[in-house]
Tab-separated table of C-alpha atoms in Angstrom:
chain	number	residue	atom	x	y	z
H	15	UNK	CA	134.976	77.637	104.199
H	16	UNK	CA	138.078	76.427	105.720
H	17	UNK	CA	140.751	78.122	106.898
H	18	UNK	CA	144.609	77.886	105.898
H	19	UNK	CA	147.024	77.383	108.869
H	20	UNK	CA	151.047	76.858	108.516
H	21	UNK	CA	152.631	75.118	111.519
H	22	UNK	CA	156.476	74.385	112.231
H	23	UNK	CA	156.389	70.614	113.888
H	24	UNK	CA	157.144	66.645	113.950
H	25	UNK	CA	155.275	63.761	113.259
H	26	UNK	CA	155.042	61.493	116.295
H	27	UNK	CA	152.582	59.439	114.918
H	28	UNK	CA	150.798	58.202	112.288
H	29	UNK	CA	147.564	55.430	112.036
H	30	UNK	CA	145.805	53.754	108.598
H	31	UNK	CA	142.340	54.947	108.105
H	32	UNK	CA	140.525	53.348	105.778
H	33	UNK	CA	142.179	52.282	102.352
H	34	UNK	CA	144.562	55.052	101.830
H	35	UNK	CA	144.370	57.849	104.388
H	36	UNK	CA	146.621	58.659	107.343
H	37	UNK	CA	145.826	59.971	110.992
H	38	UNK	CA	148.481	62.104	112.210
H	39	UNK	CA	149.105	63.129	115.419
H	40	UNK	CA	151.708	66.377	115.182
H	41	UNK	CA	153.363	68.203	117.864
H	42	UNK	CA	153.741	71.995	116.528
H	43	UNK	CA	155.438	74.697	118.148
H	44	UNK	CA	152.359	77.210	117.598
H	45	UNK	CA	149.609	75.092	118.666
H	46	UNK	CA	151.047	71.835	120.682
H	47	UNK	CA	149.733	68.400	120.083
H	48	UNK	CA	147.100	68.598	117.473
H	49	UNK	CA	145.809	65.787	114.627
H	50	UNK	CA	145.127	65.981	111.564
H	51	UNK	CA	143.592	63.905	108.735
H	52	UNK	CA	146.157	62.867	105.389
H	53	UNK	CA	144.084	62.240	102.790
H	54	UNK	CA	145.362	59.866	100.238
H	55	UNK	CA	148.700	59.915	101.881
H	56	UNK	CA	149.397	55.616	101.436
H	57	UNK	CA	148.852	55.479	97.602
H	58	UNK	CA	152.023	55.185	95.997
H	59	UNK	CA	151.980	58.871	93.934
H	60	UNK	CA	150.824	60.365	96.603
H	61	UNK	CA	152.513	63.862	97.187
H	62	UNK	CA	152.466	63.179	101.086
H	63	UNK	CA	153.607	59.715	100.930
H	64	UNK	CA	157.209	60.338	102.531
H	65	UNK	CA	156.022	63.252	105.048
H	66	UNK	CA	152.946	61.198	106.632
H	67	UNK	CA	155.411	59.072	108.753
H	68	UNK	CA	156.594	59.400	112.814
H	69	UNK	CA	159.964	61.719	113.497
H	70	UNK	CA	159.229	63.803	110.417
H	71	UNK	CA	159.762	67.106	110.897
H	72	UNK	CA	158.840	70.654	108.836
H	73	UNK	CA	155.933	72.624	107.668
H	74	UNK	CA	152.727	71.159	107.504
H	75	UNK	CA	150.165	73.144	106.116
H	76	UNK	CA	146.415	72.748	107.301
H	77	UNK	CA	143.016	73.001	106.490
H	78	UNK	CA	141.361	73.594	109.803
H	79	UNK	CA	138.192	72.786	109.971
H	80	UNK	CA	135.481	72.754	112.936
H	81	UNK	CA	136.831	69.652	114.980
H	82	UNK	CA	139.523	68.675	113.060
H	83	UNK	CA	142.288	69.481	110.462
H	84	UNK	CA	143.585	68.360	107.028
H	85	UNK	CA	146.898	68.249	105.646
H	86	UNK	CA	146.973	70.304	102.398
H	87	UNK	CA	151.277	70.401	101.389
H	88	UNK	CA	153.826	69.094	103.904
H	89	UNK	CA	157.439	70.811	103.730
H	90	UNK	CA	159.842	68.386	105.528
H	91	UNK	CA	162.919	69.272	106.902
H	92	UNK	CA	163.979	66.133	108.335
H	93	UNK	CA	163.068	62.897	107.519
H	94	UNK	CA	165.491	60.694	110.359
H	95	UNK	CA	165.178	58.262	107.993
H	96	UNK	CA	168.272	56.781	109.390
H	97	UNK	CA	167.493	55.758	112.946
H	98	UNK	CA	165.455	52.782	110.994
H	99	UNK	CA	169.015	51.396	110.626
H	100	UNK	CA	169.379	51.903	114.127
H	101	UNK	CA	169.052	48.997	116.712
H	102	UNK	CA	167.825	49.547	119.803
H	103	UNK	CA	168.052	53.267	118.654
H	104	UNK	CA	165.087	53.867	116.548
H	105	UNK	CA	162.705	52.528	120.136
H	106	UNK	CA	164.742	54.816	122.253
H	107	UNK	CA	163.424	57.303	119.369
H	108	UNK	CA	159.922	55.980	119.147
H	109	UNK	CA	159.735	56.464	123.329
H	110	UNK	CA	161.135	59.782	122.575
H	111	UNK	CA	157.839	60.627	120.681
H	112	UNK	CA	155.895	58.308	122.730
H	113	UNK	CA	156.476	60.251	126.048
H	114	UNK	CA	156.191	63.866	123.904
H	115	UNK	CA	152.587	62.757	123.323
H	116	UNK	CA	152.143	62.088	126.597
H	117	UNK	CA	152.866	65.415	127.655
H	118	UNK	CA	152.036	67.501	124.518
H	119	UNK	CA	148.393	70.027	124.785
H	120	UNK	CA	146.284	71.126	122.503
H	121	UNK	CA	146.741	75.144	122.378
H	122	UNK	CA	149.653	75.204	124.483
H	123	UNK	CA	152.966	76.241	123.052
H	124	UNK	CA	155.119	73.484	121.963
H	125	UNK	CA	158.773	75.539	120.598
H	126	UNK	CA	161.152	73.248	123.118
H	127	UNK	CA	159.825	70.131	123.260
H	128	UNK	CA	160.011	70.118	119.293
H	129	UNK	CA	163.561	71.089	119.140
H	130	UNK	CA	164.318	69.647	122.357
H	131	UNK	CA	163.107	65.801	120.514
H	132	UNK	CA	164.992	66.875	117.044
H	133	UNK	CA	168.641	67.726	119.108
H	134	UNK	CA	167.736	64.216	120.628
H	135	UNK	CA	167.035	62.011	117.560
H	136	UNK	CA	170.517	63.645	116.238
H	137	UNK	CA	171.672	62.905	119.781
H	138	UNK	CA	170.581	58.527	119.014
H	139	UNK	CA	172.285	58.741	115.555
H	140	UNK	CA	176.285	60.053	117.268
H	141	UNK	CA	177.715	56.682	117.712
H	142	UNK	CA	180.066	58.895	120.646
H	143	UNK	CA	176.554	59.382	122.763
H	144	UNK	CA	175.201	55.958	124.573
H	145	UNK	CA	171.503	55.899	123.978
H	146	UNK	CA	170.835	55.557	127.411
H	147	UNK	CA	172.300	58.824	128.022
H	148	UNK	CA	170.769	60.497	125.782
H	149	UNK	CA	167.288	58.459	127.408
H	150	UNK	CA	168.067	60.354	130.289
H	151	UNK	CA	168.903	63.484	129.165
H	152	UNK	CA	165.594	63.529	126.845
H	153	UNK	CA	163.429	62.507	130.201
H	154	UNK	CA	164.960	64.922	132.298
H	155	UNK	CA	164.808	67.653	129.930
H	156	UNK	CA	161.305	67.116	128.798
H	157	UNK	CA	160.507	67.220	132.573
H	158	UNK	CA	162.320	70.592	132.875
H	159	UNK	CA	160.483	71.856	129.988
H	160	UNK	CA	157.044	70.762	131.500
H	161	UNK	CA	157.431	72.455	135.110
H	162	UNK	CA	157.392	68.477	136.929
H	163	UNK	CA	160.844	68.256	137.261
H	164	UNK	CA	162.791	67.434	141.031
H	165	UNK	CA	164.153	70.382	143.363
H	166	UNK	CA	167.742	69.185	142.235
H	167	UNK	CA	169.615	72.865	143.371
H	168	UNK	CA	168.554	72.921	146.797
H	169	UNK	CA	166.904	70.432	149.767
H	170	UNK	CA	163.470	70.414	149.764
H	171	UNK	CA	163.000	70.117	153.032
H	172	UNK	CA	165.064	73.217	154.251
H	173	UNK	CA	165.668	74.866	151.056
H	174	UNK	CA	169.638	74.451	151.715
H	175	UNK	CA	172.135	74.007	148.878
H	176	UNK	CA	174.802	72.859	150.732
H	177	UNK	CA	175.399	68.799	151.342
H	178	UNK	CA	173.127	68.280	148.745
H	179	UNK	CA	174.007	64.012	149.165
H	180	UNK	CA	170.335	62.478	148.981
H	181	UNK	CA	167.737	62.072	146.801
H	182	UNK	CA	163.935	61.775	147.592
H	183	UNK	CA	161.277	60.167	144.828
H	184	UNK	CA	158.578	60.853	147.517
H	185	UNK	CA	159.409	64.282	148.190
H	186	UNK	CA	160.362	65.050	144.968
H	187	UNK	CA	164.314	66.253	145.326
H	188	UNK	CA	167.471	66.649	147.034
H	189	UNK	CA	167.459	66.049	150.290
H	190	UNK	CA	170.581	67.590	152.657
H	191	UNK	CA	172.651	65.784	154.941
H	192	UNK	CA	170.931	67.961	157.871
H	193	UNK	CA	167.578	66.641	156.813
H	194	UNK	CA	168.437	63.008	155.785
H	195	UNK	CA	165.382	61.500	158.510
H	196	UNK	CA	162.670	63.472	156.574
H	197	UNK	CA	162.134	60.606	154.109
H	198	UNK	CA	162.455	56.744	154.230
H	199	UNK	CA	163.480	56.312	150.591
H	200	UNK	CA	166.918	58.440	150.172
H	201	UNK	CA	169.041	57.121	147.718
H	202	UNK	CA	173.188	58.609	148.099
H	203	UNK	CA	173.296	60.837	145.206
H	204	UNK	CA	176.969	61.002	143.908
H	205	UNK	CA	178.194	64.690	143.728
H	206	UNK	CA	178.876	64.306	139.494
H	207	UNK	CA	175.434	63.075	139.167
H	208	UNK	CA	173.624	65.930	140.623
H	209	UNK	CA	176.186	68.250	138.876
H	210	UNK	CA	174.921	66.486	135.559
H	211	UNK	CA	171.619	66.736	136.574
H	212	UNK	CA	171.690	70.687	137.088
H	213	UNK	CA	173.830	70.562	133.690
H	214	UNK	CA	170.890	69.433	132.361
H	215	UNK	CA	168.643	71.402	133.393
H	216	UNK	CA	170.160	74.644	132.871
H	217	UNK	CA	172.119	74.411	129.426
H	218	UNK	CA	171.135	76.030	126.587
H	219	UNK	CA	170.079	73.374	124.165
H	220	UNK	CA	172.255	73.670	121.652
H	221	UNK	CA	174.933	72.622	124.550
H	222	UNK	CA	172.948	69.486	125.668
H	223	UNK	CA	174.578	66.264	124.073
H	224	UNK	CA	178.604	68.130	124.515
H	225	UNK	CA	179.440	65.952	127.066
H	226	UNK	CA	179.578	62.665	128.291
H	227	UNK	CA	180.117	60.615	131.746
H	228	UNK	CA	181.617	57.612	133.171
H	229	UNK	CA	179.617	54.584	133.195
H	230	UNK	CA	179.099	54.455	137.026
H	231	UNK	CA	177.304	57.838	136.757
H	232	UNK	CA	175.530	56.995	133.898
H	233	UNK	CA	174.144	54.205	135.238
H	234	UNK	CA	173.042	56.252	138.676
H	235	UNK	CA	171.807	58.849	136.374
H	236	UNK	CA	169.433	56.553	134.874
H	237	UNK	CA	168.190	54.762	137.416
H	238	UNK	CA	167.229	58.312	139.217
H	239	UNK	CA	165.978	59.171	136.222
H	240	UNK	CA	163.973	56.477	134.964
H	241	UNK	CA	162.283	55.987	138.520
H	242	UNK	CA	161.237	59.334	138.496
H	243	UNK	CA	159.502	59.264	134.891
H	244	UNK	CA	158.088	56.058	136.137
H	245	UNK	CA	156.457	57.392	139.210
H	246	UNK	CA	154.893	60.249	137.858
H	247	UNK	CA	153.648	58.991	134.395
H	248	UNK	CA	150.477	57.030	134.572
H	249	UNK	CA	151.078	55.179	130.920
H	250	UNK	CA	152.529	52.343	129.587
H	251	UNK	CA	154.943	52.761	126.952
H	252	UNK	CA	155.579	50.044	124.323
H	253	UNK	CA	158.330	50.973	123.086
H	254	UNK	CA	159.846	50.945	126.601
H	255	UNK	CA	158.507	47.335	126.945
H	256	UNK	CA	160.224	46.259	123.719
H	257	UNK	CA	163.610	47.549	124.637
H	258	UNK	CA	163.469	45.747	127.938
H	259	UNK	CA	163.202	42.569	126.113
H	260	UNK	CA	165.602	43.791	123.696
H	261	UNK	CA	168.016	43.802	126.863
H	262	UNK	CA	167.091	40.968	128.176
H	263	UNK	CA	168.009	39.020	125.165
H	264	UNK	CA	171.454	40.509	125.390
């Protein structure tokens, strides 16, 4: 017989099968990425109608079966039913969960990525935060949180933290002014963008959208940023590709 599991997690996606069933794919802080089956969840009475849907987040409780598992009740929390009124928001919040996939496990705990994504999707709905800052803080972040992140406190070539004025996509970090012919591709790293970078990094989450930045460094940030996530993902994501044409009818 089946077993009974609770989990504490988020929606980040969620597929038709067949005539009235769901797919889910769930990240959950006790077991990671994991996906289960929602059985009836598209008829119209159907008690998991409203919790079967991306950025939900709550309890889902599980039958888990051999090679698979079932939602039995779902307890939602949050439904961020809002950032559907959100434009270009709700893709910066559908690339939020797209690039959480990509790095969410199976069996591998998953307690900051799932707050980290619902202090984010609160981030996209403060009209005071640009959502391309709070793109950047997300990717960083998430890269913190996953071990892949740049050496951004001191040169990786001499381990230095002084000068700190270059930045390296090959070699993965800061590069000092001592050291600037170890690469061919430094980029001048402002001195407020590598502060907000180690800001980043090192805040407590509940600290992480406090502040904000000019638009010169935000801009810098991103680029850094984005090139980074770019270079060491090997996927696609749509909802990336729709908010560049988004911009580009602007």
């Amino acid at each position: 017989m089946s077993d009974l599991v609770t989990v504490q997690g988020m929606v980040i996606s969620a597929i038709p099968v067949g005539e009235y069933d769901k797919r889910l794919v769930l990240l959950t802080k006790e077991r990671g990425k994991i996906s289960a089956f929602a059985k009836g969840a598209r008829r119209p009475n159907s008690p998991l109608l409203a919790a079967a849907n991306p950025f939900v987040l709550g309890s889902f409780t599980l039958y888990e079966g051999r090679s698979s598992y079932t939602v039995n009740q779902a307890a939602p929390s949050h439904y961020f039913t809002e950032l559907a009124q959100e434009q270009p928001g709700i893709y910066f919040g559908f690339y939020f969960l797209e690039l959480a996939d990509y790095y969410g496990r199976e069996g591998v705990d998953a307690h900051e990525t799932v707050n980290l994504l619902y202090v984010s999707l609160k981030a996209l709905l403060n009209p005071k935060i640009p959502d391309e800052l709070v793109r950047s803080i997300y990717e960083f972040r998430l890269l913190v949180i996953q071990g892949e992140y740049p050496q951004i406190f001191q040169c990786v070539s001499c381990g230095g933290e002084e000068e700190l004025t270059y930045f390296s996509q090959s070699l993965h970090g800061m590069v000092c002014h001592n050291c600037r012919q170890t690469a061919s591709d430094l980029i001048y790293v402002d001195e407020s963008v590598r502060y907000t970078l180690q800001y980043i990094a090192a805040v407590p989450l509940a600290k992480l959208y406090t502040f904000t930045v000019s638009d010169k460094v935000q801009r810098a940030l991103g680029r850094l940023v984005h090139t980074y996530v770019q270079r060491n993902t090997e996927k696609r994501f749509k909802s990336l590709e729709i908010l560049k044409l988004m911009s580009q009818m602007d």
